[in-house]
Short mmCIF file of C-alpha atoms in Angstrom, two decimals:
data_model
loop_
_atom_site.label_atom_id
_atom_site.label_comp_id
_atom_site.label_asym_id
_atom_site.label_seq_id
_atom_site.Cartn_x
_atom_site.Cartn_y
_atom_site.Cartn_z
CA MET X 57 3.21 -7.14 33.01
CA ALA X 58 4.47 -3.90 33.19
CA SER X 59 5.39 -0.49 34.96
CA ILE X 60 5.70 2.05 33.18
CA LYS X 61 7.62 5.13 34.34
CA ILE X 62 7.41 8.31 31.90
CA GLU X 63 9.91 10.77 33.15
CA ASN X 64 10.20 14.67 32.10
CA LEU X 65 8.83 13.56 28.97
CA VAL X 66 8.92 16.74 26.36
CA LYS X 67 8.36 15.73 22.46
CA ALA X 68 9.23 18.99 20.22
CA TYR X 69 8.96 19.17 16.42
CA PRO X 70 10.52 21.91 13.97
CA ASN X 71 7.72 24.24 12.80
CA ARG X 72 8.50 23.90 8.86
CA ARG X 73 6.02 26.77 7.48
CA HIS X 74 8.46 28.83 5.54
CA HIS X 75 5.99 31.97 6.54
CA ARG X 76 4.33 33.27 9.26
CA ARG X 77 0.58 33.60 8.85
CA LYS X 78 -1.45 36.31 10.90
CA GLY X 79 -2.08 34.88 14.18
CA ASP X 80 0.84 32.37 13.80
CA PRO X 81 1.92 31.83 16.95
CA TYR X 82 4.83 29.79 16.05
CA VAL X 83 7.82 31.32 14.15
CA PRO X 84 9.29 29.40 11.56
CA GLY X 85 11.82 27.10 12.11
CA GLN X 86 11.34 27.77 16.22
CA MET X 87 10.42 24.43 17.65
CA ILE X 88 6.77 23.39 18.37
CA LYS X 89 6.54 21.17 21.44
CA VAL X 90 3.25 18.62 21.72
CA LEU X 91 4.36 17.75 24.69
CA ASP X 92 5.55 19.52 28.28
CA ASP X 93 7.63 17.98 31.51
CA VAL X 94 5.15 14.86 31.21
CA ASN X 95 5.80 12.57 34.30
CA LEU X 96 3.21 9.34 35.06
CA GLU X 97 3.45 6.52 36.63
CA PHE X 98 1.22 3.50 36.25
CA ALA X 99 1.41 -0.07 37.86
CA ASP X 100 1.63 -3.75 36.47
CA GLY X 101 -1.38 -4.71 34.46
CA GLU X 102 -2.94 -1.89 35.18
CA MET X 103 -5.76 -0.82 32.69
CA VAL X 104 -4.87 2.60 31.79
CA CYS X 105 -7.44 5.05 29.57
CA ILE X 106 -5.50 8.41 28.59
CA LEU X 107 -8.05 11.49 27.32
CA GLY X 108 -7.80 14.41 25.61
CA PRO X 109 -8.42 16.75 22.65
CA SER X 110 -7.37 15.73 19.72
CA GLY X 111 -4.08 17.04 18.91
CA CYS X 112 -3.27 17.04 22.34
CA GLY X 113 0.46 15.15 22.52
CA LYS X 114 -1.70 11.65 24.01
CA SER X 115 -0.80 9.41 20.11
CA THR X 116 2.52 10.76 20.04
CA MET X 117 3.09 9.61 23.85
CA LEU X 118 2.20 6.54 22.74
CA LYS X 119 4.68 6.10 19.84
CA ILE X 120 6.91 7.26 21.81
CA LEU X 121 6.36 4.23 23.95
CA ALA X 122 6.74 2.04 21.12
CA GLY X 123 9.54 2.89 20.84
CA PHE X 124 8.15 3.90 16.96
CA ASP X 125 9.63 8.05 17.56
CA THR X 126 11.81 9.02 20.02
CA ALA X 127 11.32 11.95 23.17
CA THR X 128 12.59 15.14 22.53
CA SER X 129 13.74 15.63 26.35
CA GLY X 130 13.09 12.79 29.38
CA ARG X 131 12.76 9.08 29.04
CA ILE X 132 10.13 6.42 29.01
CA LEU X 133 11.28 3.52 31.72
CA VAL X 134 8.95 0.15 31.41
CA ASP X 135 10.16 -1.91 34.01
CA GLY X 136 12.80 0.06 34.88
CA ARG X 137 15.23 -0.03 31.16
CA GLU X 138 14.42 2.78 28.99
CA VAL X 139 12.08 2.88 26.34
CA THR X 140 15.21 3.12 22.40
CA GLU X 141 13.60 0.96 20.16
CA PRO X 142 10.55 -1.02 19.18
CA THR X 143 10.10 -4.68 20.21
CA SER X 144 7.63 -7.29 21.14
CA ASP X 145 7.33 -7.15 24.65
CA TYR X 146 5.33 -3.84 23.94
CA ILE X 147 2.59 -4.16 21.02
CA PHE X 148 0.87 -1.24 19.28
CA VAL X 149 -2.48 -1.79 17.94
CA PHE X 150 -3.86 0.98 15.47
CA GLN X 151 -6.57 3.57 15.46
CA GLN X 152 -7.46 2.31 11.64
CA SER X 153 -6.26 -1.99 10.64
CA GLY X 154 -3.09 -1.92 11.12
CA LEU X 155 -3.90 -5.44 9.32
CA LEU X 156 -1.22 -5.77 6.55
CA PRO X 157 -3.95 -5.98 3.73
CA TRP X 158 -2.38 -9.19 1.81
CA MET X 159 -2.40 -11.67 4.32
CA THR X 160 -4.91 -13.86 5.65
CA VAL X 161 -6.64 -13.28 9.20
CA TRP X 162 -3.93 -16.47 10.18
CA GLN X 163 -0.53 -15.42 7.93
CA ASN X 164 -1.04 -12.12 10.74
CA VAL X 165 -1.48 -14.22 13.24
CA GLU X 166 0.80 -15.66 12.77
CA LEU X 167 3.52 -12.72 11.91
CA GLY X 168 3.94 -13.03 15.67
CA VAL X 169 5.39 -16.42 15.80
CA ARG X 170 6.61 -16.97 12.93
CA HIS X 171 10.37 -18.22 14.56
CA MET X 172 8.70 -20.98 16.56
CA GLN X 173 9.93 -24.28 15.45
CA ASP X 174 7.54 -26.74 15.87
CA GLU X 175 4.89 -26.35 13.59
CA GLU X 176 2.57 -28.26 14.87
CA GLU X 177 2.53 -26.53 18.12
CA LYS X 178 2.48 -22.83 16.20
CA ALA X 179 -0.05 -24.27 14.19
CA ALA X 180 -2.09 -24.91 17.77
CA GLN X 181 -1.16 -21.58 19.39
CA ILE X 182 -2.87 -19.32 16.44
CA GLN X 183 -5.71 -21.34 16.05
CA GLU X 184 -6.05 -20.57 19.94
CA TYR X 185 -5.94 -16.99 19.30
CA ILE X 186 -7.58 -17.11 16.97
CA ASP X 187 -10.63 -19.21 18.21
CA MET X 188 -10.35 -16.48 21.46
CA VAL X 189 -11.56 -13.27 19.45
CA GLU X 190 -14.34 -15.45 17.83
CA LEU X 191 -12.56 -15.83 14.32
CA SER X 192 -12.94 -19.41 13.44
CA ASN X 193 -13.79 -20.00 10.21
CA PHE X 194 -12.40 -16.70 9.02
CA GLU X 195 -8.43 -18.53 9.24
CA GLN X 196 -8.22 -17.68 5.49
CA HIS X 197 -10.38 -14.28 5.23
CA PHE X 198 -8.76 -10.97 4.25
CA PRO X 199 -8.78 -7.69 6.30
CA HIS X 200 -10.52 -6.30 3.56
CA GLN X 201 -13.12 -9.22 3.52
CA LEU X 202 -14.10 -8.07 7.26
CA SER X 203 -16.09 -6.04 8.74
CA GLY X 204 -14.81 -2.90 11.07
CA GLY X 205 -15.28 -5.33 14.77
CA MET X 206 -13.07 -8.37 12.97
CA GLN X 207 -10.81 -7.04 11.68
CA ARG X 208 -9.84 -4.81 15.58
CA ARG X 209 -10.24 -8.02 16.74
CA ALA X 210 -8.46 -10.30 14.64
CA GLU X 211 -5.57 -7.28 15.53
CA LEU X 212 -6.00 -8.66 18.89
CA ALA X 213 -5.18 -11.61 18.25
CA ARG X 214 -2.15 -10.48 16.13
CA ALA X 215 -0.74 -8.74 19.50
CA LEU X 216 -1.59 -11.42 22.05
CA VAL X 217 0.12 -14.46 20.29
CA VAL X 218 3.28 -12.99 21.16
CA ASN X 219 2.07 -12.98 24.77
CA PRO X 220 3.03 -9.52 25.15
CA ASP X 221 4.01 -7.99 28.95
CA MET X 222 1.72 -4.15 27.58
CA LEU X 223 -0.85 -3.67 24.62
CA ILE X 224 -0.44 0.30 23.83
CA MET X 225 -3.64 0.71 21.22
CA ASP X 226 -4.29 3.76 19.59
CA GLU X 227 -8.06 4.94 19.57
CA PRO X 228 -8.81 1.56 18.88
CA PHE X 229 -12.65 2.27 18.68
CA THR X 230 -12.26 4.48 16.06
CA GLY X 231 -14.33 3.88 13.27
CA LEU X 232 -16.52 1.23 14.94
CA ASP X 233 -19.94 1.71 15.02
CA PHE X 234 -21.92 1.72 19.28
CA LEU X 235 -23.34 -1.25 19.07
CA THR X 236 -20.08 -3.12 17.68
CA ARG X 237 -18.31 -0.35 20.44
CA MET X 238 -20.07 -1.49 23.57
CA LYS X 239 -19.10 -4.89 22.59
CA MET X 240 -15.45 -4.33 21.76
CA ARG X 241 -14.93 -2.47 25.38
CA GLU X 242 -16.02 -5.82 26.75
CA GLU X 243 -14.11 -8.02 25.00
CA VAL X 244 -10.89 -5.97 26.14
CA VAL X 245 -12.21 -5.17 29.94
CA ASN X 246 -12.49 -8.99 30.20
CA MET X 247 -9.69 -9.73 28.58
CA HIS X 248 -7.80 -7.67 30.60
CA GLU X 249 -9.22 -8.81 33.96
CA PHE X 250 -8.32 -12.61 31.94
CA ILE X 251 -4.44 -12.10 31.00
CA GLY X 252 -4.35 -9.60 33.31
CA LYS X 253 -1.70 -7.95 31.05
CA SER X 254 -1.03 -4.23 31.34
CA ILE X 255 -3.68 -2.01 29.12
CA LEU X 256 -2.63 1.47 27.85
CA MET X 257 -5.14 3.32 25.57
CA VAL X 258 -6.00 6.56 24.57
CA THR X 259 -9.21 7.54 23.94
CA HIS X 260 -11.51 10.26 22.89
CA ASP X 261 -14.71 8.98 24.62
CA ILE X 262 -14.60 9.99 28.42
CA ASP X 263 -16.99 7.62 28.68
CA ASP X 264 -14.93 4.63 27.44
CA ALA X 265 -12.44 5.74 30.00
CA LEU X 266 -15.43 5.74 33.42
CA VAL X 267 -16.34 2.50 32.23
CA MET X 268 -12.69 0.52 31.42
CA ALA X 269 -10.12 1.42 32.88
CA ASP X 270 -8.17 1.27 36.03
CA HIS X 271 -6.55 5.09 36.10
CA ILE X 272 -7.17 7.46 34.05
CA VAL X 273 -5.40 10.50 32.75
CA VAL X 274 -6.22 13.80 31.60
CA MET X 275 -4.42 15.61 28.75
CA GLY X 276 -4.70 19.19 27.96
CA ASP X 277 -3.00 22.45 26.42
CA THR X 278 -1.04 22.90 23.49
CA PRO X 279 1.23 21.20 24.89
CA ALA X 280 0.36 18.37 26.15
CA ARG X 281 0.14 18.42 30.36
CA VAL X 282 -0.88 16.27 32.40
CA LYS X 283 -3.96 17.65 33.41
CA LEU X 284 -5.82 14.99 36.49
CA ASP X 285 -4.02 11.62 36.84
CA ARG X 286 -6.03 9.54 39.08
CA LYS X 287 -6.62 5.51 39.72
CA LEU X 288 -10.16 4.41 39.51
CA THR X 289 -10.88 2.05 42.15
CA PHE X 290 -14.66 0.73 41.76
CA ASP X 291 -16.00 -2.60 40.77
CA ARG X 292 -17.02 -3.77 36.82
CA PRO X 293 -19.55 -3.19 36.11
CA ARG X 294 -20.13 -0.29 36.86
CA ASP X 295 -22.85 2.51 35.97
CA ILE X 296 -20.95 5.65 35.73
CA GLY X 297 -24.51 7.45 36.02
CA THR X 298 -24.44 7.56 39.32
CA GLY X 299 -22.47 7.86 42.65
CA GLU X 300 -18.70 8.71 42.63
CA LEU X 301 -18.34 8.27 38.60
CA ALA X 302 -20.97 10.41 38.06
CA GLU X 303 -19.24 13.45 39.58
CA LEU X 304 -15.72 12.24 38.45
CA ARG X 305 -17.82 12.20 34.77
CA ASP X 306 -18.80 15.90 35.50
CA GLU X 307 -15.82 16.65 36.72
CA VAL X 308 -13.61 15.24 33.59
CA TYR X 309 -16.18 17.14 31.00
CA PHE X 310 -15.83 19.83 32.88
CA MET X 311 -12.06 20.12 32.44
CA LEU X 312 -12.06 19.47 28.72
CA GLY X 313 -15.06 21.53 28.10
CA VAL X 314 -17.21 20.05 26.96
CA SER X 315 -20.86 18.99 28.21
CA TYR X 316 -22.91 16.16 27.71
CA VAL X 317 -26.13 18.26 28.23
CA VAL X 318 -27.12 20.44 25.42
CA MET W 1458 -32.78 5.93 -19.30
CA LEU W 1459 -28.76 5.74 -19.66
CA ARG W 1460 -26.93 2.52 -19.99
CA SER W 1461 -23.79 1.48 -18.47
CA ILE W 1462 -21.02 0.27 -20.32
CA SER W 1463 -20.67 -3.38 -19.05
CA GLU W 1464 -25.72 -2.89 -19.94
CA TRP W 1465 -24.62 -2.45 -23.71
CA ARG W 1466 -22.77 -4.97 -24.19
CA GLY W 1467 -24.80 -7.64 -22.04
CA ALA W 1468 -27.61 -5.93 -24.43
CA ASN W 1469 -25.55 -6.41 -27.89
CA GLN W 1470 -22.18 -8.86 -28.40
CA LEU W 1471 -22.19 -6.89 -31.62
CA LEU W 1472 -21.86 -3.46 -30.44
CA PRO W 1473 -18.00 -3.15 -29.97
CA ALA W 1474 -18.02 -4.59 -33.67
CA VAL W 1475 -19.35 -1.24 -34.88
CA ALA W 1476 -16.62 0.98 -35.21
CA PHE W 1477 -15.00 -1.07 -37.23
CA ALA W 1478 -17.51 -2.28 -39.79
CA ILE W 1479 -17.86 1.78 -40.47
CA VAL W 1480 -14.24 2.34 -40.75
CA LEU W 1481 -14.05 -1.11 -43.10
CA VAL W 1482 -16.63 0.52 -45.17
CA LEU W 1483 -15.24 3.18 -44.96
CA TRP W 1484 -12.03 2.78 -46.47
CA GLU W 1485 -13.46 -0.03 -48.82
CA LEU W 1486 -14.97 3.20 -50.60
CA VAL W 1487 -12.07 5.19 -50.74
CA ALA W 1488 -10.43 2.99 -52.00
CA ARG W 1489 -12.68 2.33 -54.63
CA PHE W 1490 -14.00 6.26 -55.28
CA SER W 1491 -10.99 8.63 -54.97
CA GLY W 1492 -8.71 8.12 -57.58
CA TRP W 1493 -6.02 6.24 -56.01
CA SER W 1494 -4.69 3.31 -57.46
CA GLU W 1495 -4.51 -0.50 -55.29
CA THR W 1496 -1.10 0.22 -55.12
CA VAL W 1497 -0.98 3.34 -53.53
CA PHE W 1498 -4.35 2.76 -51.19
CA PRO W 1499 -5.08 -0.67 -51.56
CA GLY W 1500 -9.40 -1.32 -50.20
CA PRO W 1501 -9.91 -4.37 -47.42
CA LEU W 1502 -10.53 -7.41 -49.15
CA ALA W 1503 -7.01 -6.75 -51.20
CA VAL W 1504 -5.22 -6.11 -47.99
CA LEU W 1505 -7.12 -9.67 -46.05
CA GLY W 1506 -6.21 -11.65 -49.84
CA SER W 1507 -2.38 -10.19 -48.20
CA ILE W 1508 -3.21 -11.60 -44.78
CA GLY W 1509 -4.28 -15.20 -45.92
CA GLU W 1510 -1.09 -15.07 -48.68
CA MET W 1511 1.38 -13.28 -45.50
CA VAL W 1512 0.21 -16.33 -43.25
CA GLU W 1513 0.40 -19.12 -45.34
CA ASN W 1514 4.16 -18.47 -46.12
CA GLY W 1515 4.69 -18.05 -42.43
CA THR W 1516 6.34 -14.53 -42.80
CA LEU W 1517 3.53 -12.99 -40.76
CA LEU W 1518 4.69 -15.83 -38.08
CA GLN W 1519 8.09 -15.10 -38.25
CA HIS W 1520 8.34 -11.81 -38.42
CA SER W 1521 5.85 -11.07 -35.20
CA ALA W 1522 8.04 -13.54 -33.38
CA ALA W 1523 10.95 -12.11 -34.49
CA SER W 1524 9.39 -8.75 -32.57
CA LEU W 1525 7.47 -10.34 -29.65
CA TYR W 1526 10.98 -12.39 -28.05
CA ARG W 1527 12.40 -8.66 -28.60
CA VAL W 1528 10.12 -6.87 -26.60
CA THR W 1529 9.56 -10.08 -23.91
CA VAL W 1530 13.44 -9.70 -24.43
CA GLY W 1531 14.19 -6.30 -23.02
CA PHE W 1532 11.25 -5.63 -21.07
CA TYR W 1533 12.34 -8.52 -18.18
CA ILE W 1534 15.58 -7.16 -18.38
CA ALA W 1535 14.20 -3.54 -17.88
CA ALA W 1536 11.78 -5.07 -14.72
CA LEU W 1537 14.96 -7.20 -13.55
CA LEU W 1538 16.83 -4.38 -12.85
CA GLY W 1539 14.11 -1.91 -12.37
CA ILE W 1540 12.34 -3.21 -10.16
CA PRO W 1541 14.47 -3.93 -7.20
CA LEU W 1542 16.76 -0.53 -7.95
CA GLY W 1543 12.80 1.45 -7.40
CA ILE W 1544 13.44 -0.34 -4.48
CA LEU W 1545 15.98 1.02 -3.95
CA LEU W 1546 15.76 3.97 -4.49
CA GLY W 1547 12.48 3.63 -2.15
CA ARG W 1548 13.86 2.83 -0.06
CA VAL W 1549 17.06 3.59 1.13
CA ALA W 1550 17.55 7.58 1.23
CA LEU W 1551 21.60 7.93 0.49
CA ALA W 1552 20.48 6.28 -2.36
CA ASN W 1553 17.62 8.28 -3.94
CA VAL W 1554 19.28 11.83 -3.44
CA ILE W 1555 22.22 10.06 -5.72
CA LEU W 1556 20.90 8.24 -8.51
CA ASN W 1557 17.40 10.20 -8.34
CA PRO W 1558 18.85 13.17 -10.37
CA LEU W 1559 20.75 11.20 -12.72
CA ILE W 1560 17.54 9.22 -13.43
CA GLN W 1561 14.93 12.38 -13.68
CA PHE W 1562 17.93 13.26 -16.22
CA LEU W 1563 17.92 10.21 -18.73
CA ARG W 1564 14.38 9.50 -18.76
CA PRO W 1565 12.86 12.07 -20.49
CA ILE W 1566 15.40 10.99 -23.64
CA SER W 1567 13.39 9.73 -26.32
CA PRO W 1568 14.72 5.84 -26.69
CA LEU W 1569 14.39 7.09 -30.46
CA ALA W 1570 17.40 9.04 -29.40
CA TRP W 1571 19.90 6.12 -28.41
CA ILE W 1572 19.73 4.51 -31.71
CA PRO W 1573 22.38 5.89 -32.87
CA LEU W 1574 24.52 4.85 -30.27
CA ALA W 1575 22.03 1.85 -29.88
CA MET W 1576 23.98 1.09 -33.27
CA LEU W 1577 26.96 1.76 -32.83
CA TRP W 1578 27.49 -0.04 -29.54
CA PHE W 1579 25.70 -3.12 -30.18
CA GLY W 1580 26.32 -2.86 -34.30
CA ILE W 1581 22.74 -4.96 -35.79
CA GLY W 1582 20.58 -7.60 -35.03
CA ASP W 1583 18.66 -8.03 -32.04
CA LYS W 1584 20.61 -6.39 -29.22
CA PRO W 1585 20.27 -2.72 -30.84
CA ALA W 1586 16.61 -3.22 -31.01
CA ILE W 1587 16.87 -4.61 -27.64
CA PHE W 1588 18.50 -2.25 -25.85
CA LEU W 1589 16.18 -0.36 -26.68
CA ILE W 1590 13.27 -1.37 -25.28
CA PHE W 1591 15.32 -2.39 -22.24
CA LEU W 1592 15.33 1.72 -21.93
CA SER W 1593 11.85 2.55 -23.17
CA SER W 1594 10.77 0.50 -19.98
CA PHE W 1595 13.12 0.79 -17.78
CA PHE W 1596 12.87 4.87 -16.64
CA PRO W 1597 8.62 4.48 -15.46
CA ILE W 1598 9.20 0.99 -14.11
CA VAL W 1599 11.92 2.59 -11.72
CA VAL W 1600 10.17 6.08 -11.45
CA SER W 1601 6.82 4.12 -10.26
CA THR W 1602 8.43 1.62 -8.31
CA ALA W 1603 10.03 3.94 -6.55
CA VAL W 1604 7.05 6.20 -5.52
CA ALA W 1605 5.21 2.78 -4.74
CA VAL W 1606 7.55 2.52 -1.80
CA GLY W 1607 6.99 5.83 -1.15
CA ALA W 1608 3.61 5.49 -0.72
CA ILE W 1609 4.03 3.00 1.19
CA ASN W 1610 1.13 3.78 4.95
CA PRO W 1611 3.79 4.01 7.44
CA ILE W 1612 1.75 1.84 9.67
CA TYR W 1613 3.20 -1.10 7.61
CA PHE W 1614 6.71 -0.16 8.76
CA GLN W 1615 5.81 0.04 12.52
CA VAL W 1616 4.46 -3.22 12.19
CA SER W 1617 7.01 -4.78 11.13
CA ALA W 1618 9.21 -2.70 13.38
CA ASN W 1619 7.13 -3.81 16.32
CA PHE W 1620 7.11 -7.77 15.27
CA CYS W 1621 10.79 -7.47 14.89
CA LEU W 1622 11.20 -7.90 10.96
CA SER W 1623 14.30 -8.21 9.60
CA ARG W 1624 15.81 -5.87 6.45
CA LYS W 1625 14.91 -9.05 4.26
CA GLU W 1626 11.98 -10.40 6.39
CA THR W 1627 10.15 -6.22 5.90
CA ASN W 1628 11.28 -6.73 1.71
CA LEU W 1629 9.84 -9.60 1.18
CA ARG W 1630 6.99 -9.94 3.96
CA ILE W 1631 5.82 -5.60 3.83
CA VAL W 1632 7.50 -4.11 0.81
CA ILE W 1633 6.86 -6.01 -2.37
CA PRO W 1634 3.40 -7.33 -1.62
CA ALA W 1635 2.89 -3.31 -0.85
CA ILE W 1636 3.53 -2.41 -3.84
CA LEU W 1637 2.79 -6.01 -6.08
CA PRO W 1638 -0.35 -3.81 -6.98
CA ASP W 1639 1.21 -0.49 -9.16
CA VAL W 1640 4.62 -2.20 -10.30
CA VAL W 1641 1.80 -4.61 -12.35
CA THR W 1642 0.41 -1.72 -13.48
CA ALA W 1643 3.47 0.58 -13.47
CA LEU W 1644 4.03 -3.14 -16.39
CA ARG W 1645 1.30 -2.40 -18.09
CA ILE W 1646 1.99 0.29 -19.40
CA SER W 1647 5.52 -0.17 -20.19
CA VAL W 1648 4.77 -3.11 -22.29
CA SER W 1649 2.95 -1.10 -24.35
CA ILE W 1650 5.67 1.96 -24.32
CA ALA W 1651 7.41 -1.36 -24.72
CA TRP W 1652 5.70 -2.77 -27.89
CA LEU W 1653 5.46 1.31 -29.66
CA VAL W 1654 9.29 1.92 -29.21
CA VAL W 1655 10.38 -1.64 -31.24
CA VAL W 1656 8.16 -0.97 -34.31
CA ALA W 1657 10.71 2.24 -34.48
CA ALA W 1658 13.80 0.31 -33.92
CA GLU W 1659 13.53 -2.69 -35.87
CA MET W 1660 12.95 0.54 -38.86
CA ILE W 1661 17.13 0.06 -38.43
CA ALA W 1662 19.46 -2.52 -38.03
CA VAL W 1663 17.17 -5.78 -38.37
CA GLN W 1664 16.02 -7.87 -41.34
CA SER W 1665 12.80 -8.95 -39.22
CA GLY W 1666 10.64 -7.90 -37.68
CA LEU W 1667 7.04 -6.37 -38.31
CA GLY W 1668 8.83 -2.64 -38.06
CA TYR W 1669 11.20 -4.32 -40.94
CA LEU W 1670 7.96 -5.46 -42.12
CA ILE W 1671 7.07 -1.82 -43.04
CA LEU W 1672 9.57 -0.30 -44.00
CA ASP W 1673 10.78 -3.50 -46.38
CA SER W 1674 7.38 -3.24 -47.40
CA ARG W 1675 7.52 0.52 -48.41
CA ASN W 1676 10.71 0.37 -50.23
CA ALA W 1677 8.88 -2.65 -52.90
CA LEU W 1678 6.12 0.11 -52.45
CA ARG W 1679 4.12 -3.15 -51.11
CA MET W 1680 1.33 -0.73 -48.85
CA ASP W 1681 -1.54 -3.47 -48.82
CA TYR W 1682 1.61 -5.47 -46.66
CA VAL W 1683 2.47 -2.40 -44.98
CA MET W 1684 -1.23 -2.13 -43.34
CA VAL W 1685 -0.91 -5.94 -43.05
CA GLY W 1686 1.90 -5.19 -40.45
CA MET W 1687 -0.30 -2.46 -39.45
CA ILE W 1688 -3.15 -4.66 -38.65
CA VAL W 1689 -1.01 -6.86 -36.77
CA ILE W 1690 0.50 -4.78 -34.47
CA GLY W 1691 -2.27 -3.43 -33.54
CA LEU W 1692 -3.90 -6.64 -32.33
CA ILE W 1693 -0.15 -7.65 -30.57
CA GLY W 1694 -1.10 -4.66 -29.04
CA VAL W 1695 -3.94 -5.63 -27.49
CA PHE W 1696 -3.16 -8.98 -26.62
CA LEU W 1697 -0.24 -8.29 -24.77
CA ASP W 1698 -2.62 -5.15 -22.40
CA TYR W 1699 -5.09 -8.19 -22.47
CA VAL W 1700 -2.41 -10.69 -20.96
CA MET W 1701 -1.16 -7.24 -18.64
CA ARG W 1702 -4.47 -6.72 -17.51
CA ARG W 1703 -5.21 -10.83 -15.99
CA LEU W 1704 -1.73 -10.16 -14.52
CA GLY W 1705 -3.06 -7.58 -12.63
CA ARG W 1706 -6.40 -9.89 -11.84
CA LEU W 1707 -3.97 -12.18 -9.56
CA GLU W 1708 -5.10 -13.15 -6.30
CA SER W 1709 -1.88 -11.84 -4.56
CA THR W 1710 -3.17 -7.74 -5.59
CA ALA W 1711 -6.85 -8.32 -4.86
CA TRP W 1712 -6.82 -6.69 -2.23
CA ALA W 1713 -6.04 -3.77 -3.41
CA ARG W 1714 -9.01 -3.56 -5.20
CA LYS W 1715 -10.75 -3.98 -2.30
CA SER W 1716 -9.67 -2.49 -0.04
#
């Protein structure tokens, strides 16, 4: 379990371009802000979905949360401790497959528990999580021998076997076909309800967020600011076509400047 | 309908021999009708006879073994030193900044330019030849390894950090398997370079090897032996490439071809 507090988070990169082009708002050498004073708070065990247009700094925020990147100013506290480096307490699930392609499913899952002393117990635990994501009999397969959805599930098993406090997912459904997406949605929500872990997920898909999240955040503009920060207390399974959820859906679509009625 | 390479091969097993047959016929015609004497331009049949002769008295095997021994030793030393150095250059920025300019400076100097120094430093015998082989393979291996390390998907390092792999574990479980396919390709290329260089190296400081065979036969005006040397060099070159290609089909590099 993990409660997260993001305080005055700012991230800026130096502009690497040497010549100013026409219409370029940035001066060479100047810092370009991607996150501007972001303040957010998530409770223990929440399923959080962060929405926003591409390039708005959502992924950067996740990378800072995971300890892969550092903030320019401000900080992120997890259970009151400031994040300074990666730890296996929060596991990152990557946009494209983060499985190591030269390792089998078994070896990938083993990565997180490689230091367990008792070999039998270790094997049992690896098997348990592989079974949980329904990849029994695929233990000795390499990632390239699996479909996109199976790869994503193998990565989930690898993440969960270390019993992390939190999963950080960066557009985990990218590149999956529609049916696989729908199934993965359901699986992630079930997993969340079953094991009660905090999940922070970045997505492009407004419907993903409305169906899955306990808490949604909409980010926008460059540099990114928080445009909407709301808890969703609706029971699951949810119908996003009617009532309050439908209204919220319209609001979010409007906020992101798009319409689903074409 | 245009057929693919494999379809043509399947259609007739003898097709790859066509060009060889044409060259052999032209060779025989030139040898007979050009007016050059048998000594200057021996025909294929005469050369075949010489091959039989040299196989029988063991000289061909002896020279081939000598050349292969030098290539093997020089190449192994180059790989044993070059791969770790390449990993160091790819992983440690400071090492790269300091060493890379030196390597880029030494790399374009042909190994053959080192011949005078090699002879002076290592005398005659196997050592200077092995040194030249080493030089010829070392730089391509270092540079290709460093490039391969630099090209590793940064996600894999983030996975490594996320699961708290130590530096040693990262090298063993991430870096080495990730670069293996590229390194095998680099080894395949450098072994052909090494094979090119060994023949040249043997023309100077040694009394054995296929390069020596060619030089010595020229001095004895035995052009048939020169041709035998060339043919065997070609055959062994094809064989070495075949061995390296088999190495590239290892299971541990299979992921790179399929993903």
